Amino acid sequence: MTPALLWSIDQTALPVVGRTEVFPVRRVYCVGRNYIDHIREMREGSERDDPFFFQKPPDAVVATGATVPYPPQTDDLQFEGELVAAIGTEGADLSPRDAVAHVFGFAAGIDLTRRDRQRECREMARPWEAGKSFDHSAPCGPILPADEAAGTLSGELLLSVNDEPRQRTSLELMIWDLPEIVSHLSRSYRIMPGDLIYTGTPAGVAAVHPGDRIRVDITGLPVLTVTIGERETHASQ
Ligand code: MN
């Protein structure tokens, strides 16, 4: 007999500063490389290539305060602190100048990465899926509307683990600035309300372990903190 289709699917949503409404998440795009010092520490190709994008599933987004289970299939879970842009209006083939108006707001984010799986994918010329697109892999802080985030794009990102600073950068050191990223993305995909764009990470990425507390501070934005939990088991019940 065919089973009944009785489940419902929760809509992932993020809080918005100053609003009772939430921001429903549609898609999660991430920029592959966007700071020269991180490209150098990863010993990856050209520093002037066009930006490229990968996606994480929307239900990989977790809010500040969450405990993120240590994921399966890795012994090298790493943080990447990133500025996140939240898209508020539809657009395609946008110029950098026109792209800015489509950004609803900004948040602090972490592109959690199974680095051992990502390196394997790279060596075998496979997609980055196993390294990047796992459950709970996209922590994101509350969204601050863009008109209240005037100093953010010329500000700083600081990621710390257990109160030790690990990544610190000026956001002005992005290879492709925010208008250019949104413009590039909009040439490949129609951007839509609810899209999140993780804009890349600077140098300093490293492993975290169960019990570690990761904090991301970006100028003007609400703080993002997550704690790494125990290793998640996928054993049959
Ligand atoms: Mn990243």
PDB file of N, CA, C and O in Angstrom, residues 163-225:
ATOM      1  N   ASP A 163      36.923  32.065  23.219  1.00  0.00           N
ATOM      2  CA  ASP A 163      37.428  33.413  23.507  1.00  0.00           C
ATOM      3  C   ASP A 163      38.838  33.691  22.973  1.00  0.00           C
ATOM      4  O   ASP A 163      39.410  34.740  23.271  1.00  0.00           O
ATOM      5  N   GLU A 164      39.417  32.781  22.190  1.00  0.00           N
ATOM      6  CA  GLU A 164      40.721  33.036  21.553  1.00  0.00           C
ATOM      7  C   GLU A 164      40.474  33.513  20.126  1.00  0.00           C
ATOM      8  O   GLU A 164      39.844  32.796  19.345  1.00  0.00           O
ATOM      9  N   PRO A 165      41.006  34.701  19.751  1.00  0.00           N
ATOM     10  CA  PRO A 165      40.818  35.184  18.374  1.00  0.00           C
ATOM     11  C   PRO A 165      41.484  34.254  17.360  1.00  0.00           C
ATOM     12  O   PRO A 165      42.639  33.853  17.554  1.00  0.00           O
ATOM     13  N   ARG A 166      40.763  33.872  16.307  1.00  0.00           N
ATOM     14  CA  ARG A 166      41.312  32.957  15.305  1.00  0.00           C
ATOM     15  C   ARG A 166      41.281  33.528  13.891  1.00  0.00           C
ATOM     16  O   ARG A 166      42.121  33.191  13.070  1.00  0.00           O
ATOM     17  N   GLN A 167      40.283  34.323  13.579  1.00  0.00           N
ATOM     18  CA  GLN A 167      40.214  34.975  12.267  1.00  0.00           C
ATOM     19  C   GLN A 167      39.875  36.437  12.509  1.00  0.00           C
ATOM     20  O   GLN A 167      38.940  36.741  13.251  1.00  0.00           O
ATOM     21  N   ARG A 168      40.634  37.314  11.872  1.00  0.00           N
ATOM     22  CA  ARG A 168      40.322  38.740  11.982  1.00  0.00           C
ATOM     23  C   ARG A 168      40.635  39.381  10.646  1.00  0.00           C
ATOM     24  O   ARG A 168      41.723  39.166  10.095  1.00  0.00           O
ATOM     25  N   THR A 169      39.693  40.121  10.099  1.00  0.00           N
ATOM     26  CA  THR A 169      39.942  40.778   8.809  1.00  0.00           C
ATOM     27  C   THR A 169      39.103  42.032   8.691  1.00  0.00           C
ATOM     28  O   THR A 169      38.055  42.166   9.336  1.00  0.00           O
ATOM     29  N   SER A 170      39.595  42.948   7.871  1.00  0.00           N
ATOM     30  CA  SER A 170      38.731  44.023   7.390  1.00  0.00           C
ATOM     31  C   SER A 170      37.874  43.452   6.266  1.00  0.00           C
ATOM     32  O   SER A 170      38.372  42.724   5.409  1.00  0.00           O
ATOM     33  N   LEU A 171      36.600  43.771   6.257  1.00  0.00           N
ATOM     34  CA  LEU A 171      35.737  43.281   5.172  1.00  0.00           C
ATOM     35  C   LEU A 171      36.099  43.958   3.847  1.00  0.00           C
ATOM     36  O   LEU A 171      35.704  43.498   2.787  1.00  0.00           O
ATOM     37  N   GLU A 172      36.875  45.024   3.910  1.00  0.00           N
ATOM     38  CA  GLU A 172      37.308  45.693   2.671  1.00  0.00           C
ATOM     39  C   GLU A 172      38.367  44.875   1.932  1.00  0.00           C
ATOM     40  O   GLU A 172      38.736  45.207   0.813  1.00  0.00           O
ATOM     41  N   LEU A 173      38.874  43.813   2.547  1.00  0.00           N
ATOM     42  CA  LEU A 173      39.892  42.974   1.897  1.00  0.00           C
ATOM     43  C   LEU A 173      39.293  41.862   1.047  1.00  0.00           C
ATOM     44  O   LEU A 173      40.018  41.027   0.511  1.00  0.00           O
ATOM     45  N   MET A 174      37.967  41.832   0.908  1.00  0.00           N
ATOM     46  CA  MET A 174      37.371  40.872  -0.021  1.00  0.00           C
ATOM     47  C   MET A 174      37.910  41.131  -1.424  1.00  0.00           C
ATOM     48  O   MET A 174      38.060  42.278  -1.838  1.00  0.00           O
ATOM     49  N   ILE A 175      38.192  40.037  -2.165  1.00  0.00           N
ATOM     50  CA  ILE A 175      38.634  40.190  -3.553  1.00  0.00           C
ATOM     51  C   ILE A 175      37.492  40.773  -4.385  1.00  0.00           C
ATOM     52  O   ILE A 175      37.669  41.707  -5.161  1.00  0.00           O
ATOM     53  N   TRP A 176      36.308  40.168  -4.211  1.00  0.00           N
ATOM     54  CA  TRP A 176      35.100  40.658  -4.883  1.00  0.00           C
ATOM     55  C   TRP A 176      34.227  41.265  -3.807  1.00  0.00           C
ATOM     56  O   TRP A 176      33.862  40.591  -2.846  1.00  0.00           O
ATOM     57  N   ASP A 177      33.907  42.555  -3.954  1.00  0.00           N
ATOM     58  CA  ASP A 177      33.109  43.179  -2.898  1.00  0.00           C
ATOM     59  C   ASP A 177      31.636  42.751  -3.027  1.00  0.00           C
ATOM     60  O   ASP A 177      31.258  42.057  -3.971  1.00  0.00           O
ATOM     61  N   LEU A 178      30.852  43.157  -2.065  1.00  0.00           N
ATOM     62  CA  LEU A 178      29.480  42.645  -2.011  1.00  0.00           C
ATOM     63  C   LEU A 178      28.666  42.926  -3.282  1.00  0.00           C
ATOM     64  O   LEU A 178      28.029  42.015  -3.811  1.00  0.00           O
ATOM     65  N   PRO A 179      28.684  44.165  -3.808  1.00  0.00           N
ATOM     66  CA  PRO A 179      27.927  44.398  -5.059  1.00  0.00           C
ATOM     67  C   PRO A 179      28.388  43.492  -6.200  1.00  0.00           C
ATOM     68  O   PRO A 179      27.562  42.993  -6.976  1.00  0.00           O
ATOM     69  N   GLU A 180      29.699  43.237  -6.286  1.00  0.00           N
ATOM     70  CA  GLU A 180      30.211  42.357  -7.345  1.00  0.00           C
ATOM     71  C   GLU A 180      29.757  40.915  -7.146  1.00  0.00           C
ATOM     72  O   GLU A 180      29.425  40.212  -8.109  1.00  0.00           O
ATOM     73  N   ILE A 181      29.734  40.456  -5.895  1.00  0.00           N
ATOM     74  CA  ILE A 181      29.295  39.077  -5.611  1.00  0.00           C
ATOM     75  C   ILE A 181      27.830  38.888  -6.008  1.00  0.00           C
ATOM     76  O   ILE A 181      27.473  37.924  -6.691  1.00  0.00           O
ATOM     77  N   VAL A 182      26.975  39.818  -5.572  1.00  0.00           N
ATOM     78  CA  VAL A 182      25.542  39.695  -5.885  1.00  0.00           C
ATOM     79  C   VAL A 182      25.342  39.769  -7.392  1.00  0.00           C
ATOM     80  O   VAL A 182      24.553  39.013  -7.972  1.00  0.00           O
ATOM     81  N   SER A 183      26.086  40.657  -8.044  1.00  0.00           N
ATOM     82  CA  SER A 183      25.992  40.788  -9.501  1.00  0.00           C
ATOM     83  C   SER A 183      26.390  39.476 -10.186  1.00  0.00           C
ATOM     84  O   SER A 183      25.659  38.957 -11.039  1.00  0.00           O
ATOM     85  N   HIS A 184      27.546  38.915  -9.803  1.00  0.00           N
ATOM     86  CA  HIS A 184      28.002  37.647 -10.392  1.00  0.00           C
ATOM     87  C   HIS A 184      26.973  36.543 -10.181  1.00  0.00           C
ATOM     88  O   HIS A 184      26.640  35.801 -11.106  1.00  0.00           O
ATOM     89  N   LEU A 185      26.481  36.420  -8.938  1.00  0.00           N
ATOM     90  CA  LEU A 185      25.514  35.360  -8.635  1.00  0.00           C
ATOM     91  C   LEU A 185      24.266  35.504  -9.507  1.00  0.00           C
ATOM     92  O   LEU A 185      23.738  34.519 -10.031  1.00  0.00           O
ATOM     93  N   SER A 186      23.839  36.759  -9.685  1.00  0.00           N
ATOM     94  CA  SER A 186      22.581  37.003 -10.415  1.00  0.00           C
ATOM     95  C   SER A 186      22.708  36.723 -11.907  1.00  0.00           C
ATOM     96  O   SER A 186      21.711  36.684 -12.615  1.00  0.00           O
ATOM     97  N   ARG A 187      23.936  36.524 -12.380  1.00  0.00           N
ATOM     98  CA  ARG A 187      24.101  36.147 -13.788  1.00  0.00           C
ATOM     99  C   ARG A 187      23.908  34.644 -13.979  1.00  0.00           C
ATOM    100  O   ARG A 187      23.632  34.177 -15.075  1.00  0.00           O
ATOM    101  N   SER A 188      24.097  33.869 -12.896  1.00  0.00           N
ATOM    102  CA  SER A 188      23.935  32.416 -12.982  1.00  0.00           C
ATOM    103  C   SER A 188      22.587  31.939 -12.451  1.00  0.00           C
ATOM    104  O   SER A 188      22.102  30.879 -12.848  1.00  0.00           O
ATOM    105  N   TYR A 189      22.037  32.684 -11.495  1.00  0.00           N
ATOM    106  CA  TYR A 189      20.775  32.298 -10.854  1.00  0.00           C
ATOM    107  C   TYR A 189      19.925  33.550 -10.700  1.00  0.00           C
ATOM    108  O   TYR A 189      20.456  34.622 -10.427  1.00  0.00           O
ATOM    109  N   ARG A 190      18.609  33.390 -10.835  1.00  0.00           N
ATOM    110  CA  ARG A 190      17.696  34.480 -10.474  1.00  0.00           C
ATOM    111  C   ARG A 190      17.679  34.556  -8.953  1.00  0.00           C
ATOM    112  O   ARG A 190      17.268  33.594  -8.308  1.00  0.00           O
ATOM    113  N   ILE A 191      18.193  35.631  -8.395  1.00  0.00           N
ATOM    114  CA  ILE A 191      18.170  35.745  -6.932  1.00  0.00           C
ATOM    115  C   ILE A 191      16.750  36.084  -6.498  1.00  0.00           C
ATOM    116  O   ILE A 191      16.014  36.781  -7.203  1.00  0.00           O
ATOM    117  N   MET A 192      16.389  35.557  -5.331  1.00  0.00           N
ATOM    118  CA  MET A 192      14.999  35.677  -4.872  1.00  0.00           C
ATOM    119  C   MET A 192      14.978  36.046  -3.392  1.00  0.00           C
ATOM    120  O   MET A 192      15.940  35.785  -2.657  1.00  0.00           O
ATOM    121  N   PRO A 193      13.872  36.637  -2.926  1.00  0.00           N
ATOM    122  CA  PRO A 193      13.740  36.899  -1.494  1.00  0.00           C
ATOM    123  C   PRO A 193      13.967  35.614  -0.707  1.00  0.00           C
ATOM    124  O   PRO A 193      13.456  34.555  -1.086  1.00  0.00           O
ATOM    125  N   GLY A 194      14.727  35.714   0.364  1.00  0.00           N
ATOM    126  CA  GLY A 194      15.000  34.539   1.188  1.00  0.00           C
ATOM    127  C   GLY A 194      16.342  33.899   0.903  1.00  0.00           C
ATOM    128  O   GLY A 194      16.754  32.997   1.629  1.00  0.00           O
ATOM    129  N   ASP A 195      17.031  34.348  -0.145  1.00  0.00           N
ATOM    130  CA  ASP A 195      18.365  33.788  -0.421  1.00  0.00           C
ATOM    131  C   ASP A 195      19.393  34.374   0.544  1.00  0.00           C
ATOM    132  O   ASP A 195      19.371  35.573   0.841  1.00  0.00           O
ATOM    133  N   LEU A 196      20.284  33.517   1.010  1.00  0.00           N
ATOM    134  CA  LEU A 196      21.427  33.954   1.823  1.00  0.00           C
ATOM    135  C   LEU A 196      22.690  33.769   0.991  1.00  0.00           C
ATOM    136  O   LEU A 196      22.815  32.773   0.278  1.00  0.00           O
ATOM    137  N   ILE A 197      23.613  34.722   1.089  1.00  0.00           N
ATOM    138  CA  ILE A 197      24.896  34.598   0.393  1.00  0.00           C
ATOM    139  C   ILE A 197      26.018  34.710   1.422  1.00  0.00           C
ATOM    140  O   ILE A 197      26.206  35.770   2.034  1.00  0.00           O
ATOM    141  N   TYR A 198      26.739  33.609   1.632  1.00  0.00           N
ATOM    142  CA  TYR A 198      27.932  33.615   2.492  1.00  0.00           C
ATOM    143  C   TYR A 198      29.091  34.095   1.618  1.00  0.00           C
ATOM    144  O   TYR A 198      29.357  33.525   0.558  1.00  0.00           O
ATOM    145  N   THR A 199      29.775  35.153   2.063  1.00  0.00           N
ATOM    146  CA  THR A 199      30.649  35.904   1.151  1.00  0.00           C
ATOM    147  C   THR A 199      32.123  35.508   1.206  1.00  0.00           C
ATOM    148  O   THR A 199      32.962  36.213   0.659  1.00  0.00           O
ATOM    149  N   GLY A 200      32.450  34.390   1.830  1.00  0.00           N
ATOM    150  CA  GLY A 200      33.833  33.925   1.833  1.00  0.00           C
ATOM    151  C   GLY A 200      34.552  34.237   3.130  1.00  0.00           C
ATOM    152  O   GLY A 200      34.102  35.075   3.915  1.00  0.00           O
ATOM    153  N   THR A 201      35.670  33.527   3.342  1.00  0.00           N
ATOM    154  CA  THR A 201      36.354  33.617   4.644  1.00  0.00           C
ATOM    155  C   THR A 201      37.797  34.051   4.479  1.00  0.00           C
ATOM    156  O   THR A 201      38.426  33.748   3.460  1.00  0.00           O
ATOM    157  N   PRO A 202      38.342  34.767   5.472  1.00  0.00           N
ATOM    158  CA  PRO A 202      39.765  35.126   5.450  1.00  0.00           C
ATOM    159  C   PRO A 202      40.624  33.995   6.006  1.00  0.00           C
ATOM    160  O   PRO A 202      40.115  32.915   6.323  1.00  0.00           O
ATOM    161  N   ALA A 203      41.928  34.238   6.135  1.00  0.00           N
ATOM    162  CA  ALA A 203      42.847  33.235   6.682  1.00  0.00           C
ATOM    163  C   ALA A 203      42.521  32.937   8.140  1.00  0.00           C
ATOM    164  O   ALA A 203      41.800  33.681   8.798  1.00  0.00           O
ATOM    165  N   GLY A 204      43.071  31.802   8.611  1.00  0.00           N
ATOM    166  CA  GLY A 204      42.953  31.456  10.020  1.00  0.00           C
ATOM    167  C   GLY A 204      42.024  30.293  10.289  1.00  0.00           C
ATOM    168  O   GLY A 204      41.800  29.938  11.444  1.00  0.00           O
ATOM    169  N   VAL A 205      41.478  29.687   9.222  1.00  0.00           N
ATOM    170  CA  VAL A 205      40.565  28.560   9.430  1.00  0.00           C
ATOM    171  C   VAL A 205      41.293  27.427  10.153  1.00  0.00           C
ATOM    172  O   VAL A 205      42.484  27.226   9.957  1.00  0.00           O
ATOM    173  N   ALA A 206      40.567  26.711  10.997  1.00  0.00           N
ATOM    174  CA  ALA A 206      41.175  25.616  11.763  1.00  0.00           C
ATOM    175  C   ALA A 206      40.079  24.709  12.304  1.00  0.00           C
ATOM    176  O   ALA A 206      38.896  25.021  12.206  1.00  0.00           O
ATOM    177  N   ALA A 207      40.521  23.605  12.886  1.00  0.00           N
ATOM    178  CA  ALA A 207      39.583  22.589  13.368  1.00  0.00           C
ATOM    179  C   ALA A 207      38.944  23.003  14.694  1.00  0.00           C
ATOM    180  O   ALA A 207      39.535  23.723  15.497  1.00  0.00           O
ATOM    181  N   VAL A 208      37.725  22.503  14.908  1.00  0.00           N
ATOM    182  CA  VAL A 208      37.053  22.612  16.201  1.00  0.00           C
ATOM    183  C   VAL A 208      36.641  21.221  16.667  1.00  0.00           C
ATOM    184  O   VAL A 208      36.617  20.265  15.866  1.00  0.00           O
ATOM    185  N   HIS A 209      36.334  21.124  17.966  1.00  0.00           N
ATOM    186  CA  HIS A 209      36.068  19.836  18.599  1.00  0.00           C
ATOM    187  C   HIS A 209      34.854  19.949  19.506  1.00  0.00           C
ATOM    188  O   HIS A 209      34.461  21.059  19.890  1.00  0.00           O
ATOM    189  N   PRO A 210      34.263  18.815  19.885  1.00  0.00           N
ATOM    190  CA  PRO A 210      33.100  18.871  20.786  1.00  0.00           C
ATOM    191  C   PRO A 210      33.412  19.702  22.034  1.00  0.00           C
ATOM    192  O   PRO A 210      34.493  19.572  22.624  1.00  0.00           O
ATOM    193  N   GLY A 211      32.480  20.577  22.362  1.00  0.00           N
ATOM    194  CA  GLY A 211      32.644  21.463  23.523  1.00  0.00           C
ATOM    195  C   GLY A 211      33.148  22.848  23.162  1.00  0.00           C
ATOM    196  O   GLY A 211      33.035  23.780  23.963  1.00  0.00           O
ATOM    197  N   ASP A 212      33.713  23.023  21.955  1.00  0.00           N
ATOM    198  CA  ASP A 212      34.222  24.341  21.563  1.00  0.00           C
ATOM    199  C   ASP A 212      33.069  25.308  21.318  1.00  0.00           C
ATOM    200  O   ASP A 212      32.022  24.932  20.775  1.00  0.00           O
ATOM    201  N   ARG A 213      33.308  26.574  21.677  1.00  0.00           N
ATOM    202  CA  ARG A 213      32.310  27.621  21.461  1.00  0.00           C
ATOM    203  C   ARG A 213      32.870  28.598  20.438  1.00  0.00           C
ATOM    204  O   ARG A 213      33.928  29.184  20.644  1.00  0.00           O
ATOM    205  N   ILE A 214      32.164  28.723  19.311  1.00  0.00           N
ATOM    206  CA  ILE A 214      32.609  29.611  18.227  1.00  0.00           C
ATOM    207  C   ILE A 214      31.771  30.877  18.271  1.00  0.00           C
ATOM    208  O   ILE A 214      30.541  30.812  18.379  1.00  0.00           O
ATOM    209  N   ARG A 215      32.456  32.012  18.158  1.00  0.00           N
ATOM    210  CA  ARG A 215      31.763  33.306  18.194  1.00  0.00           C
ATOM    211  C   ARG A 215      32.219  34.139  17.006  1.00  0.00           C
ATOM    212  O   ARG A 215      33.419  34.202  16.725  1.00  0.00           O
ATOM    213  N   VAL A 216      31.271  34.753  16.302  1.00  0.00           N
ATOM    214  CA  VAL A 216      31.610  35.649  15.193  1.00  0.00           C
ATOM    215  C   VAL A 216      31.062  37.032  15.497  1.00  0.00           C
ATOM    216  O   VAL A 216      29.860  37.197  15.744  1.00  0.00           O
ATOM    217  N   ASP A 217      31.964  38.013  15.493  1.00  0.00           N
ATOM    218  CA  ASP A 217      31.603  39.420  15.678  1.00  0.00           C
ATOM    219  C   ASP A 217      31.888  40.164  14.377  1.00  0.00           C
ATOM    220  O   ASP A 217      33.021  40.116  13.883  1.00  0.00           O
ATOM    221  N   ILE A 218      30.884  40.831  13.837  1.00  0.00           N
ATOM    222  CA  ILE A 218      31.086  41.685  12.662  1.00  0.00           C
ATOM    223  C   ILE A 218      30.555  43.069  13.019  1.00  0.00           C
ATOM    224  O   ILE A 218      29.476  43.188  13.635  1.00  0.00           O
ATOM    225  N   THR A 219      31.314  44.089  12.637  1.00  0.00           N
ATOM    226  CA  THR A 219      30.979  45.469  12.987  1.00  0.00           C
ATOM    227  C   THR A 219      29.494  45.769  12.775  1.00  0.00           C
ATOM    228  O   THR A 219      28.987  45.616  11.658  1.00  0.00           O
ATOM    229  N   GLY A 220      28.826  46.163  13.825  1.00  0.00           N
ATOM    230  CA  GLY A 220      27.436  46.602  13.728  1.00  0.00           C
ATOM    231  C   GLY A 220      26.404  45.497  13.801  1.00  0.00           C
ATOM    232  O   GLY A 220      25.218  45.781  14.011  1.00  0.00           O
ATOM    233  N   LEU A 221      26.810  44.246  13.609  1.00  0.00           N
ATOM    234  CA  LEU A 221      25.834  43.151  13.504  1.00  0.00           C
ATOM    235  C   LEU A 221      25.676  42.400  14.825  1.00  0.00           C
ATOM    236  O   LEU A 221      26.598  42.370  15.636  1.00  0.00           O
ATOM    237  N   PRO A 222      24.519  41.747  15.020  1.00  0.00           N
ATOM    238  CA  PRO A 222      24.355  40.901  16.207  1.00  0.00           C
ATOM    239  C   PRO A 222      25.384  39.771  16.206  1.00  0.00           C
ATOM    240  O   PRO A 222      25.758  39.263  15.148  1.00  0.00           O
ATOM    241  N   VAL A 223      25.837  39.414  17.394  1.00  0.00           N
ATOM    242  CA  VAL A 223      26.835  38.351  17.543  1.00  0.00           C
ATOM    243  C   VAL A 223      26.223  36.996  17.182  1.00  0.00           C
ATOM    244  O   VAL A 223      25.039  36.756  17.417  1.00  0.00           O
ATOM    245  N   LEU A 224      27.048  36.128  16.606  1.00  0.00           N
ATOM    246  CA  LEU A 224      26.664  34.729  16.367  1.00  0.00           C
ATOM    247  C   LEU A 224      27.525  33.836  17.251  1.00  0.00           C
ATOM    248  O   LEU A 224      28.757  33.955  17.237  1.00  0.00           O
ATOM    249  N   THR A 225      26.886  32.984  18.037  1.00  0.00           N
ATOM    250  CA  THR A 225      27.645  31.991  18.799  1.00  0.00           C
ATOM    251  C   THR A 225      27.008  30.620  18.609  1.00  0.00           C
ATOM    252  O   THR A 225      25.782  30.493  18.630  1.00  0.00           O
TER     253      THR A 225
END
